[in-house]
Short mmCIF file of C-alpha atoms and ligand atoms in Angstrom, two decimals:
data_model
loop_
_atom_site.label_atom_id
_atom_site.label_comp_id
_atom_site.label_asym_id
_atom_site.label_seq_id
_atom_site.Cartn_x
_atom_site.Cartn_y
_atom_site.Cartn_z
CA MET A 1 79.56 -36.58 -62.02
CA ALA A 2 78.71 -33.30 -60.16
CA LYS A 3 78.23 -30.40 -61.26
CA VAL A 4 77.65 -26.32 -59.68
CA VAL A 5 75.44 -24.48 -61.99
CA LYS A 6 74.69 -20.77 -61.32
CA PHE A 7 72.05 -18.86 -62.64
CA GLY A 8 72.35 -14.89 -63.17
CA GLY A 9 69.92 -11.85 -62.39
CA SER A 10 68.44 -12.08 -65.47
CA SER A 11 67.77 -15.72 -65.41
CA LEU A 12 65.64 -15.21 -62.12
CA ALA A 13 63.91 -12.09 -63.31
CA SER A 14 60.73 -13.53 -63.41
CA ALA A 15 58.68 -16.70 -62.03
CA GLU A 16 58.87 -17.98 -66.47
CA GLN A 17 62.91 -17.76 -65.83
CA PHE A 18 62.90 -19.45 -62.59
CA LYS A 19 61.21 -21.82 -64.47
CA LYS A 20 63.33 -22.88 -67.54
CA VAL A 21 66.34 -22.34 -64.51
CA GLY A 22 64.01 -24.99 -62.64
CA ASP A 23 64.24 -27.12 -65.97
CA ILE A 24 67.38 -27.62 -67.07
CA VAL A 25 68.05 -27.92 -63.06
CA ARG A 26 66.05 -31.06 -63.35
CA GLN A 27 67.17 -32.59 -66.72
CA ASP A 28 71.08 -33.56 -65.14
CA GLU A 29 71.05 -35.52 -61.99
CA ASN A 30 74.71 -33.60 -61.91
CA ARG A 31 73.45 -30.46 -61.41
CA ARG A 32 73.73 -30.57 -57.46
CA TYR A 33 74.76 -27.59 -56.34
CA VAL A 34 72.81 -24.44 -57.06
CA VAL A 35 74.34 -20.42 -56.75
CA PRO A 36 71.49 -17.60 -57.72
CA SER A 37 72.05 -14.62 -58.07
CA ALA A 38 69.48 -11.87 -56.69
CA PRO A 39 66.36 -10.50 -59.30
CA GLY A 40 67.97 -8.73 -62.79
CA LYS A 41 65.64 -6.82 -64.96
CA ARG A 42 62.99 -8.18 -66.24
CA PHE A 43 63.15 -5.75 -69.67
CA PRO A 44 65.64 -3.26 -70.06
CA LYS A 45 64.34 0.03 -67.89
CA ASP A 46 63.40 -1.94 -65.15
CA THR A 47 65.49 -1.97 -62.30
CA LYS A 48 68.05 -5.09 -60.66
CA VAL A 49 66.33 -5.76 -57.20
CA THR A 50 70.12 -5.43 -55.97
CA ASP A 51 70.56 -1.70 -56.90
CA MET A 52 66.66 -1.35 -55.16
CA LEU A 53 68.30 -3.00 -51.72
CA TYR A 54 71.01 -0.14 -52.18
CA ALA A 55 68.14 2.86 -52.74
CA CYS A 56 66.66 1.58 -50.24
CA TYR A 57 69.12 1.04 -47.24
CA ASP A 58 70.27 4.20 -48.14
CA LEU A 59 66.55 5.85 -47.06
CA ALA A 60 67.17 3.56 -43.99
CA GLU A 61 70.86 4.91 -43.53
CA ALA A 62 70.22 8.60 -43.44
CA GLY A 63 66.72 7.85 -41.00
CA LYS A 64 64.13 8.42 -43.91
CA ASP A 65 61.14 6.58 -43.82
CA PHE A 66 62.38 2.91 -46.32
CA ARG A 67 58.83 1.33 -46.11
CA GLY A 68 57.97 1.92 -49.28
CA GLU A 69 60.83 0.55 -50.91
CA LEU A 70 61.27 -2.53 -49.00
CA GLU A 71 57.03 -2.93 -50.04
CA ALA A 72 58.09 -2.51 -53.63
CA ILE A 73 61.06 -5.08 -53.63
CA GLU A 74 58.93 -7.83 -51.09
CA ALA A 75 56.28 -7.60 -54.57
CA ARG A 76 59.15 -9.03 -56.62
CA PHE A 77 59.99 -11.38 -54.52
CA GLN A 78 56.09 -12.44 -54.15
CA GLU A 79 55.19 -11.81 -57.78
CA ILE A 80 57.80 -14.42 -58.46
CA ILE A 81 56.71 -16.78 -55.67
CA ASP A 82 52.79 -16.38 -57.11
CA GLY A 83 53.46 -16.91 -60.33
CA LEU A 84 55.54 -20.13 -59.31
CA GLY A 85 52.32 -21.94 -57.50
CA LEU A 86 54.83 -22.15 -53.93
CA SER A 87 53.36 -21.69 -50.62
CA ILE A 88 56.07 -20.23 -48.82
CA SER A 89 56.42 -16.84 -47.20
CA LEU A 90 58.73 -14.11 -47.05
CA THR A 91 56.88 -12.25 -44.46
CA GLU A 92 58.97 -13.01 -41.25
CA GLU A 93 62.30 -12.27 -43.01
CA PHE A 94 61.14 -9.05 -44.30
CA GLN A 95 59.58 -7.83 -40.55
CA MET A 96 63.28 -8.95 -40.60
CA ILE A 97 65.32 -7.36 -42.48
CA GLU A 98 62.95 -4.55 -42.05
CA SER A 99 63.88 -4.35 -38.40
CA ASN A 100 67.84 -5.06 -39.26
CA PHE A 101 67.87 -1.48 -41.67
CA ARG A 102 66.57 0.22 -38.71
CA GLU A 103 69.58 -1.10 -37.02
CA LYS A 104 71.81 0.43 -40.11
CA ALA A 105 73.13 -3.03 -39.70
CA GLY A 106 75.47 -2.08 -43.60
CA SER A 107 74.95 -1.67 -47.10
CA ASN A 108 76.55 -5.13 -47.61
CA TYR A 109 73.83 -6.94 -45.69
CA ALA A 110 71.60 -4.88 -47.26
CA ALA A 111 72.80 -5.84 -50.88
CA SER A 112 73.21 -9.53 -49.90
CA ARG A 113 68.92 -10.14 -49.33
CA GLY A 114 68.36 -10.35 -52.49
CA GLU A 115 70.68 -13.38 -53.38
CA TYR A 116 69.98 -14.55 -49.82
CA LEU A 117 65.74 -14.50 -51.05
CA ASN A 118 66.24 -15.92 -54.69
CA GLY A 119 68.47 -18.45 -52.63
CA ILE A 120 65.47 -19.61 -50.36
CA ILE A 121 62.99 -19.53 -52.96
CA MET A 122 64.53 -21.49 -55.62
CA ALA A 123 65.38 -24.69 -52.66
CA ALA A 124 61.44 -24.69 -52.15
CA TYR A 125 60.93 -25.28 -55.91
CA LEU A 126 63.28 -27.36 -56.31
CA ASP A 127 62.83 -29.06 -53.27
CA PHE A 128 67.12 -28.88 -52.55
CA GLU A 129 68.48 -28.05 -49.10
CA PHE A 130 69.20 -24.09 -48.19
CA ILE A 131 72.50 -22.95 -46.77
CA ASP A 132 73.11 -19.53 -45.86
CA ALA A 133 76.51 -18.80 -47.83
CA ALA A 134 76.99 -16.43 -43.79
CA THR A 135 77.89 -19.83 -42.51
CA VAL A 136 79.73 -21.46 -45.02
CA ILE A 137 82.01 -18.60 -47.17
CA PHE A 138 84.13 -16.14 -44.61
CA PHE A 139 85.70 -13.11 -45.26
CA ASP A 140 88.61 -12.33 -42.68
CA ASN A 141 88.74 -8.98 -40.38
CA GLU A 142 90.28 -6.72 -43.28
CA GLY A 143 87.69 -7.90 -46.05
CA ASN A 144 89.46 -9.78 -47.70
CA PHE A 145 88.14 -13.40 -48.56
CA ASP A 146 89.41 -16.25 -46.42
CA ALA A 147 90.07 -18.79 -49.16
CA ASP A 148 91.73 -21.88 -46.48
CA ARG A 149 88.48 -21.27 -43.72
CA THR A 150 86.23 -20.98 -46.57
CA ASN A 151 87.28 -23.76 -48.52
CA GLY A 152 87.18 -26.21 -44.85
CA VAL A 153 83.93 -25.35 -43.83
CA LEU A 154 82.52 -25.80 -47.30
CA SER A 155 83.42 -28.93 -47.98
CA GLU A 156 82.67 -30.64 -45.03
CA ARG A 157 79.01 -29.12 -45.05
CA LEU A 158 78.82 -30.60 -48.64
CA LYS A 159 80.49 -33.70 -48.23
CA ASP A 160 77.17 -35.15 -46.56
CA CYS A 161 74.88 -33.14 -49.12
CA LYS A 162 73.42 -34.23 -52.61
CA TYR A 163 71.24 -31.34 -53.45
CA ALA A 164 71.60 -27.65 -52.35
CA VAL A 165 71.16 -24.37 -52.68
CA ILE A 166 73.86 -21.60 -51.90
CA PRO A 167 73.18 -17.40 -51.94
CA GLY A 168 75.53 -15.88 -54.33
CA PHE A 169 77.34 -12.64 -53.94
CA TYR A 170 77.88 -12.72 -50.28
CA GLY A 171 78.80 -13.97 -46.34
CA ALA A 172 80.58 -13.59 -43.30
CA MET A 173 83.36 -12.16 -41.41
CA PRO A 174 84.74 -13.10 -38.16
CA ASP A 175 82.11 -11.10 -36.07
CA GLY A 176 79.13 -12.98 -38.42
CA ARG A 177 78.41 -9.55 -39.93
CA VAL A 178 77.50 -10.00 -43.94
CA LYS A 179 79.75 -9.33 -46.78
CA THR A 180 79.89 -8.81 -50.28
CA PHE A 181 82.16 -9.59 -52.75
CA SER A 182 81.95 -6.27 -55.45
CA ARG A 183 79.40 -6.11 -58.21
CA GLY A 184 78.56 -9.79 -60.18
CA GLY A 185 80.50 -12.15 -57.26
CA SER A 186 77.91 -14.56 -57.46
CA ASP A 187 80.11 -15.75 -60.09
CA VAL A 188 82.95 -15.97 -57.75
CA THR A 189 80.64 -17.40 -55.47
CA GLY A 190 79.94 -20.54 -57.40
CA SER A 191 83.59 -20.76 -58.62
CA ILE A 192 84.16 -21.56 -54.98
CA VAL A 193 81.34 -23.57 -54.07
CA ALA A 194 82.44 -25.89 -57.17
CA LYS A 195 86.00 -26.12 -55.68
CA ALA A 196 84.59 -26.68 -52.20
CA ALA A 197 83.03 -29.99 -53.70
CA ARG A 198 85.12 -31.01 -56.25
CA VAL A 199 83.20 -30.93 -59.06
CA ASP A 200 83.67 -31.76 -62.32
CA VAL A 201 82.45 -28.81 -64.13
CA TYR A 202 81.25 -25.31 -62.78
CA GLU A 203 77.83 -24.68 -65.78
CA ASN A 204 77.67 -20.57 -65.51
CA TRP A 205 74.52 -19.62 -66.89
CA THR A 206 73.89 -15.70 -68.53
CA ASP A 207 71.27 -14.50 -70.80
CA VAL A 208 74.46 -14.63 -74.13
CA SER A 209 75.40 -18.11 -75.28
CA GLY A 210 79.15 -17.29 -74.48
CA PHE A 211 82.04 -15.25 -75.16
CA LEU A 212 81.76 -13.81 -78.38
CA ILE A 213 84.91 -13.19 -80.23
CA ALA A 214 84.52 -9.45 -81.07
CA ASP A 215 82.41 -6.96 -78.93
CA PRO A 216 78.79 -6.98 -80.34
CA ARG A 217 78.52 -3.41 -80.47
CA ILE A 218 81.32 -2.52 -82.72
CA ILE A 219 81.20 -6.24 -85.05
CA ASP A 220 77.57 -6.98 -86.62
CA ASN A 221 76.65 -11.03 -85.26
CA PRO A 222 80.48 -11.72 -84.14
CA LYS A 223 81.61 -15.34 -84.05
CA GLY A 224 81.43 -16.94 -80.18
CA ILE A 225 84.54 -18.11 -78.94
CA ASP A 226 83.86 -22.94 -78.25
CA ILE A 227 86.91 -23.16 -76.24
CA ILE A 228 88.74 -20.89 -74.40
CA THR A 229 92.23 -20.69 -71.55
CA TYR A 230 91.72 -19.02 -68.32
CA ARG A 231 95.09 -17.04 -69.83
CA GLU A 232 93.27 -15.44 -73.09
CA LEU A 233 90.41 -15.29 -71.23
CA ARG A 234 92.49 -13.07 -68.32
CA GLU A 235 94.22 -11.13 -71.07
CA LEU A 236 90.55 -10.36 -71.73
CA SER A 237 88.61 -9.52 -69.20
CA TYR A 238 91.09 -7.10 -68.64
CA MET A 239 91.07 -5.06 -71.79
CA GLY A 240 87.06 -5.03 -71.30
CA ALA A 241 85.40 -8.12 -72.12
CA THR A 242 82.83 -9.13 -69.97
CA VAL A 243 81.33 -12.03 -68.85
CA LEU A 244 82.19 -13.90 -66.20
CA HIS A 245 83.31 -11.36 -62.71
CA GLU A 246 87.32 -11.71 -63.04
CA ASP A 247 88.02 -13.57 -59.67
CA ALA A 248 85.56 -16.43 -60.80
CA ILE A 249 88.59 -18.03 -62.37
CA PHE A 250 90.87 -18.01 -59.72
CA PRO A 251 89.22 -21.31 -56.96
CA VAL A 252 88.27 -23.08 -60.25
CA ARG A 253 91.43 -22.44 -61.70
CA GLN A 254 94.00 -23.97 -58.90
CA GLU A 255 91.81 -27.20 -58.97
CA GLY A 256 91.65 -27.58 -62.89
CA ILE A 257 87.45 -27.70 -62.69
CA PRO A 258 86.20 -26.05 -66.43
CA ILE A 259 83.34 -23.62 -66.47
CA ASN A 260 81.07 -23.38 -69.29
CA ILE A 261 79.17 -20.59 -69.90
CA ARG A 262 75.83 -21.34 -70.63
CA ASN A 263 72.59 -19.45 -71.70
CA THR A 264 68.94 -20.15 -70.10
CA ASN A 265 67.01 -18.70 -72.56
CA ALA A 266 69.01 -21.44 -75.47
CA PRO A 267 69.91 -24.03 -72.92
CA GLU A 268 70.93 -25.86 -76.22
CA ASP A 269 73.22 -23.74 -77.13
CA ASN A 270 76.81 -25.61 -76.52
CA GLY A 271 78.50 -22.08 -75.16
CA THR A 272 81.63 -21.27 -73.97
CA TRP A 273 84.44 -23.41 -72.30
CA ILE A 274 86.84 -22.08 -70.50
CA VAL A 275 89.55 -25.25 -69.62
CA GLY A 276 93.11 -24.62 -68.39
CA SER A 277 95.05 -26.11 -71.34
CA THR A 278 93.99 -28.01 -74.63
CA CYS A 279 95.18 -29.50 -77.54
CA GLN A 280 91.62 -28.01 -79.88
CA LYS A 281 93.12 -25.46 -81.71
CA SER A 282 90.80 -22.76 -82.51
CA LYS A 283 88.76 -22.76 -85.49
CA TYR A 284 90.52 -18.94 -86.51
CA VAL A 285 94.25 -18.58 -85.24
CA ILE A 286 92.97 -15.55 -82.26
CA THR A 287 90.37 -16.29 -80.42
CA GLY A 288 89.36 -13.30 -79.25
CA ILE A 289 89.97 -9.52 -79.31
CA ALA A 290 89.21 -6.82 -77.07
CA GLY A 291 89.77 -3.25 -76.73
CA LYS A 292 89.91 -0.07 -74.24
CA LYS A 293 90.05 3.54 -75.18
CA GLY A 294 90.85 6.49 -72.47
CA PHE A 295 94.46 6.54 -72.52
CA CYS A 296 97.41 8.62 -72.20
CA SER A 297 101.01 7.97 -73.16
CA VAL A 298 103.90 9.94 -71.57
CA ASN A 299 107.57 9.64 -73.77
CA ILE A 300 110.07 10.22 -72.32
CA GLU A 301 113.81 10.60 -74.02
CA LYS A 302 117.00 11.01 -72.60
CA ASP A 303 120.38 10.41 -75.02
CA MET A 304 122.40 7.68 -73.65
CA MET A 305 118.98 6.27 -71.97
CA ASN A 306 120.17 2.99 -72.43
CA ALA A 307 123.45 3.21 -70.92
CA GLU A 308 122.41 4.26 -67.38
CA ILE A 309 121.35 2.07 -65.38
CA GLY A 310 118.35 1.93 -62.99
CA PHE A 311 116.90 4.97 -65.41
CA GLY A 312 113.28 2.57 -66.20
CA ARG A 313 113.09 2.70 -62.05
CA LYS A 314 113.24 6.09 -61.83
CA ILE A 315 110.41 6.72 -64.67
CA LEU A 316 107.75 4.35 -62.41
CA GLN A 317 108.98 6.00 -59.47
CA ALA A 318 107.49 9.24 -60.70
CA PHE A 319 103.96 7.40 -61.47
CA GLU A 320 104.31 5.06 -58.14
CA GLU A 321 105.36 7.99 -55.64
CA ASN A 322 101.00 9.83 -57.44
CA ASN A 323 99.38 6.00 -56.94
CA ILE A 324 98.96 6.01 -61.02
CA SER A 325 99.31 2.20 -62.35
CA PHE A 326 100.96 1.55 -65.28
CA GLU A 327 99.79 -0.15 -68.98
CA HIS A 328 102.21 -0.79 -71.18
CA VAL A 329 105.88 0.30 -71.24
CA PRO A 330 107.48 0.16 -75.07
CA SER A 331 110.71 1.76 -75.18
CA GLY A 332 113.83 2.80 -77.92
CA ILE A 333 117.26 2.88 -77.40
CA ASP A 334 116.53 6.56 -76.17
CA THR A 335 112.85 6.80 -75.60
CA MET A 336 110.56 4.98 -73.03
CA THR A 337 107.01 5.40 -73.11
CA VAL A 338 104.52 5.11 -70.23
CA TYR A 339 100.65 4.18 -71.24
CA VAL A 340 97.88 5.07 -68.44
CA HIS A 341 94.71 5.46 -68.18
CA GLN A 342 93.64 8.76 -68.86
CA ASP A 343 91.79 9.53 -66.17
CA GLU A 344 93.86 8.59 -63.34
CA PHE A 345 96.74 10.46 -64.66
CA MET A 346 94.77 13.71 -66.07
CA HIS A 347 94.90 15.49 -62.69
CA LYS A 348 98.47 14.37 -61.67
CA GLU A 349 100.23 14.93 -65.07
CA GLN A 350 102.54 18.22 -63.94
CA LYS A 351 103.24 16.48 -60.55
CA VAL A 352 104.57 13.38 -62.48
CA VAL A 353 106.42 15.47 -64.92
CA ALA A 354 108.11 17.27 -62.57
CA GLY A 355 108.68 14.26 -60.55
CA ILE A 356 110.25 12.49 -63.46
CA HIS A 357 112.07 15.18 -63.98
CA ARG A 358 113.61 15.61 -60.03
CA LEU A 359 114.24 11.42 -61.07
CA ALA A 360 115.86 11.00 -64.07
CA LYS A 361 116.26 14.29 -65.28
CA PRO A 362 114.79 13.72 -69.48
CA ASP A 363 116.09 15.81 -71.93
CA ALA A 364 112.57 15.94 -73.60
CA ILE A 365 108.86 14.88 -72.17
CA ASP A 366 105.54 14.91 -74.69
CA ILE A 367 101.94 13.80 -73.03
CA GLU A 368 99.92 12.40 -76.14
CA SER A 369 96.21 11.77 -74.88
CA ASP A 370 92.54 9.53 -76.44
CA LEU A 371 94.69 7.09 -77.08
CA ALA A 372 92.93 3.05 -77.20
CA LEU A 373 94.60 -0.08 -76.28
CA ILE A 374 93.27 -3.40 -78.23
CA ALA A 375 94.58 -7.16 -77.78
CA VAL A 376 94.40 -9.74 -80.40
CA VAL A 377 94.66 -13.03 -77.63
CA GLY A 378 94.75 -16.13 -79.00
CA ARG A 379 96.70 -19.64 -78.13
CA GLY A 380 96.85 -20.41 -81.94
CA MET A 381 99.06 -17.12 -82.96
CA LYS A 382 102.25 -19.09 -81.54
CA SER A 383 102.72 -21.46 -83.72
CA THR A 384 101.23 -19.83 -86.54
CA ARG A 385 103.58 -17.70 -88.78
CA GLY A 386 102.73 -13.99 -90.13
CA THR A 387 99.97 -13.08 -87.40
CA ALA A 388 101.52 -9.87 -86.43
CA GLY A 389 101.99 -9.11 -90.13
CA ARG A 390 98.59 -9.22 -90.99
CA ILE A 391 97.01 -7.83 -88.33
CA PHE A 392 99.32 -4.98 -89.63
CA SER A 393 98.74 -4.89 -92.66
CA ALA A 394 94.77 -5.18 -92.32
CA LEU A 395 95.42 -1.99 -90.41
CA ALA A 396 97.45 -0.40 -92.63
CA HIS A 397 93.88 -1.02 -95.48
CA ALA A 398 91.68 0.41 -93.14
CA ASN A 399 93.56 3.30 -92.79
CA VAL A 400 94.51 2.98 -89.27
CA ASN A 401 98.23 4.57 -87.52
CA VAL A 402 99.38 2.24 -85.31
CA LYS A 403 101.28 4.51 -82.91
CA MET A 404 102.07 1.22 -80.07
CA ILE A 405 103.10 -2.41 -80.76
CA ASP A 406 103.33 -4.81 -77.58
CA GLN A 407 103.38 -8.20 -77.91
CA GLY A 408 103.65 -10.62 -74.53
CA SER A 409 106.54 -13.01 -74.65
CA SER A 410 103.96 -15.32 -74.11
CA GLU A 411 103.39 -15.09 -77.91
CA LEU A 412 99.65 -14.91 -76.33
CA ASN A 413 98.72 -11.85 -77.33
CA ILE A 414 99.67 -8.28 -78.98
CA ILE A 415 98.77 -4.89 -77.81
CA ILE A 416 97.58 -2.25 -80.46
CA GLY A 417 97.76 1.15 -79.91
CA VAL A 418 95.97 4.13 -82.21
CA ALA A 419 93.89 6.34 -81.72
CA ASN A 420 90.67 7.34 -80.02
CA GLU A 421 88.57 7.71 -83.19
CA ASP A 422 90.50 5.14 -85.05
CA PHE A 423 89.70 2.14 -81.98
CA GLU A 424 86.32 1.30 -83.86
CA ALA A 425 87.48 0.71 -87.70
CA ALA A 426 91.35 -0.53 -86.12
CA ILE A 427 88.48 -3.45 -84.15
CA LYS A 428 86.72 -4.74 -87.72
CA ALA A 429 89.72 -4.31 -89.85
CA VAL A 430 91.55 -7.55 -87.43
CA TYR A 431 87.89 -9.37 -87.37
CA ASP A 432 88.08 -9.44 -90.96
CA ILE A 433 90.59 -10.49 -92.01
CA PHE A 434 91.12 -13.66 -89.25
CA VAL A 435 87.37 -14.29 -88.91
CA LEU A 436 85.24 -12.85 -92.07
CA THR A 437 88.38 -13.99 -94.95
CA LYS A 438 89.81 -16.14 -92.91
CA LEU A 439 93.15 -15.13 -95.13
N1 LIG B 1 73.36 -9.43 -57.66
C1 LIG B 1 74.52 -8.75 -57.53
C2 LIG B 1 74.40 -7.73 -58.19
O1 LIG B 1 73.97 -7.09 -58.64
C3 LIG B 1 75.79 -10.06 -57.57
C4 LIG B 1 75.34 -10.84 -58.90
O2 LIG B 1 74.62 -10.93 -59.83
O3 LIG B 1 76.62 -11.79 -59.05
O4 LIG B 1 75.87 -7.36 -58.63
#
């Protein structure tokens, strides 16, 4: 049995948090590969070390004096080292970083130092081997993650290495330059390490006890999700539920390795299990609800549209020509509606409308703005009759006008379009009917 354990920034923000992490790792000898983030916020108004590094490097790049900013970063790490009673020194590392900043090593290199230095501290604290991610995680010349090369080198490197710390968030380009994943990318590193080492579990430790059925800013004390499939999670994260970087599921999913989201501040909680498939029923018919505001619908009408071959393609071509992605395309006999992100569409709307006229010659086009989309997701919906009925009667009782309904053919989700102003009321109504009253 072996586990990869990834710790997020808030789990490593101070020496106190480091100690909790140390206890968690030492408590289970299967926790063999540790992937740390950079130190996060110690209190709400604090600044993450990654953000301090970006700001410091901006000064360096502009040719301004950045020593004060770099000293503040060094002080953050020194505070952790002192608090843990370690005798290591990062002085030489900081001299190197300063000289690389002067030589304009790039903002990716700068940002990656948070994870790199935290990894050195963590390895010393746990007495694990330190493996610099730049020697085992690779990107290609275009900057895309090179999965094959990484997996080959990393699995070989870990074969004879029982306990190691591998910093998250970065790797190296073919020319040796450091490159990072997008923000929150240490989650991705954890998943890559889990795949290469073929571990049994990827534990992702953060500051919440897993996923919640709904956003706690909308629902008071929402219930947690015990177990969720990768597919359900994809649906929910696409619609705005964030705990895990969305690219983090792919490497482990291919290998059938489950992810367990855990809380460093409440290690006794089981958290959420993310799995390929399960015969375990969720407690409720739905697994989760998520949504986003800020969509527009473009309604296109044309008599006999259903008989015109290629009509849908021509409409979508008008969006493609303007580099706009679409979300949903519900259609009727003589109408087709395209849902798009308002902020992407707003500035190009007249170009798109002209394009639709040119390509598809519609009878009328009508645009509606300030819409929200809500995804009700659950593997349990497939085997339960009346789910849609319950959703819509709950919405009717809450006085919410439903503008669009779209059930995915996998019966895993139902997407509902409502006005922005009805967004919160709609989520409350769906949560209440499935979770609180369990009707
Ligand atoms: N430290 C990086 C960030 O703040 C990466 C991570 O924490 O996963 O985005």
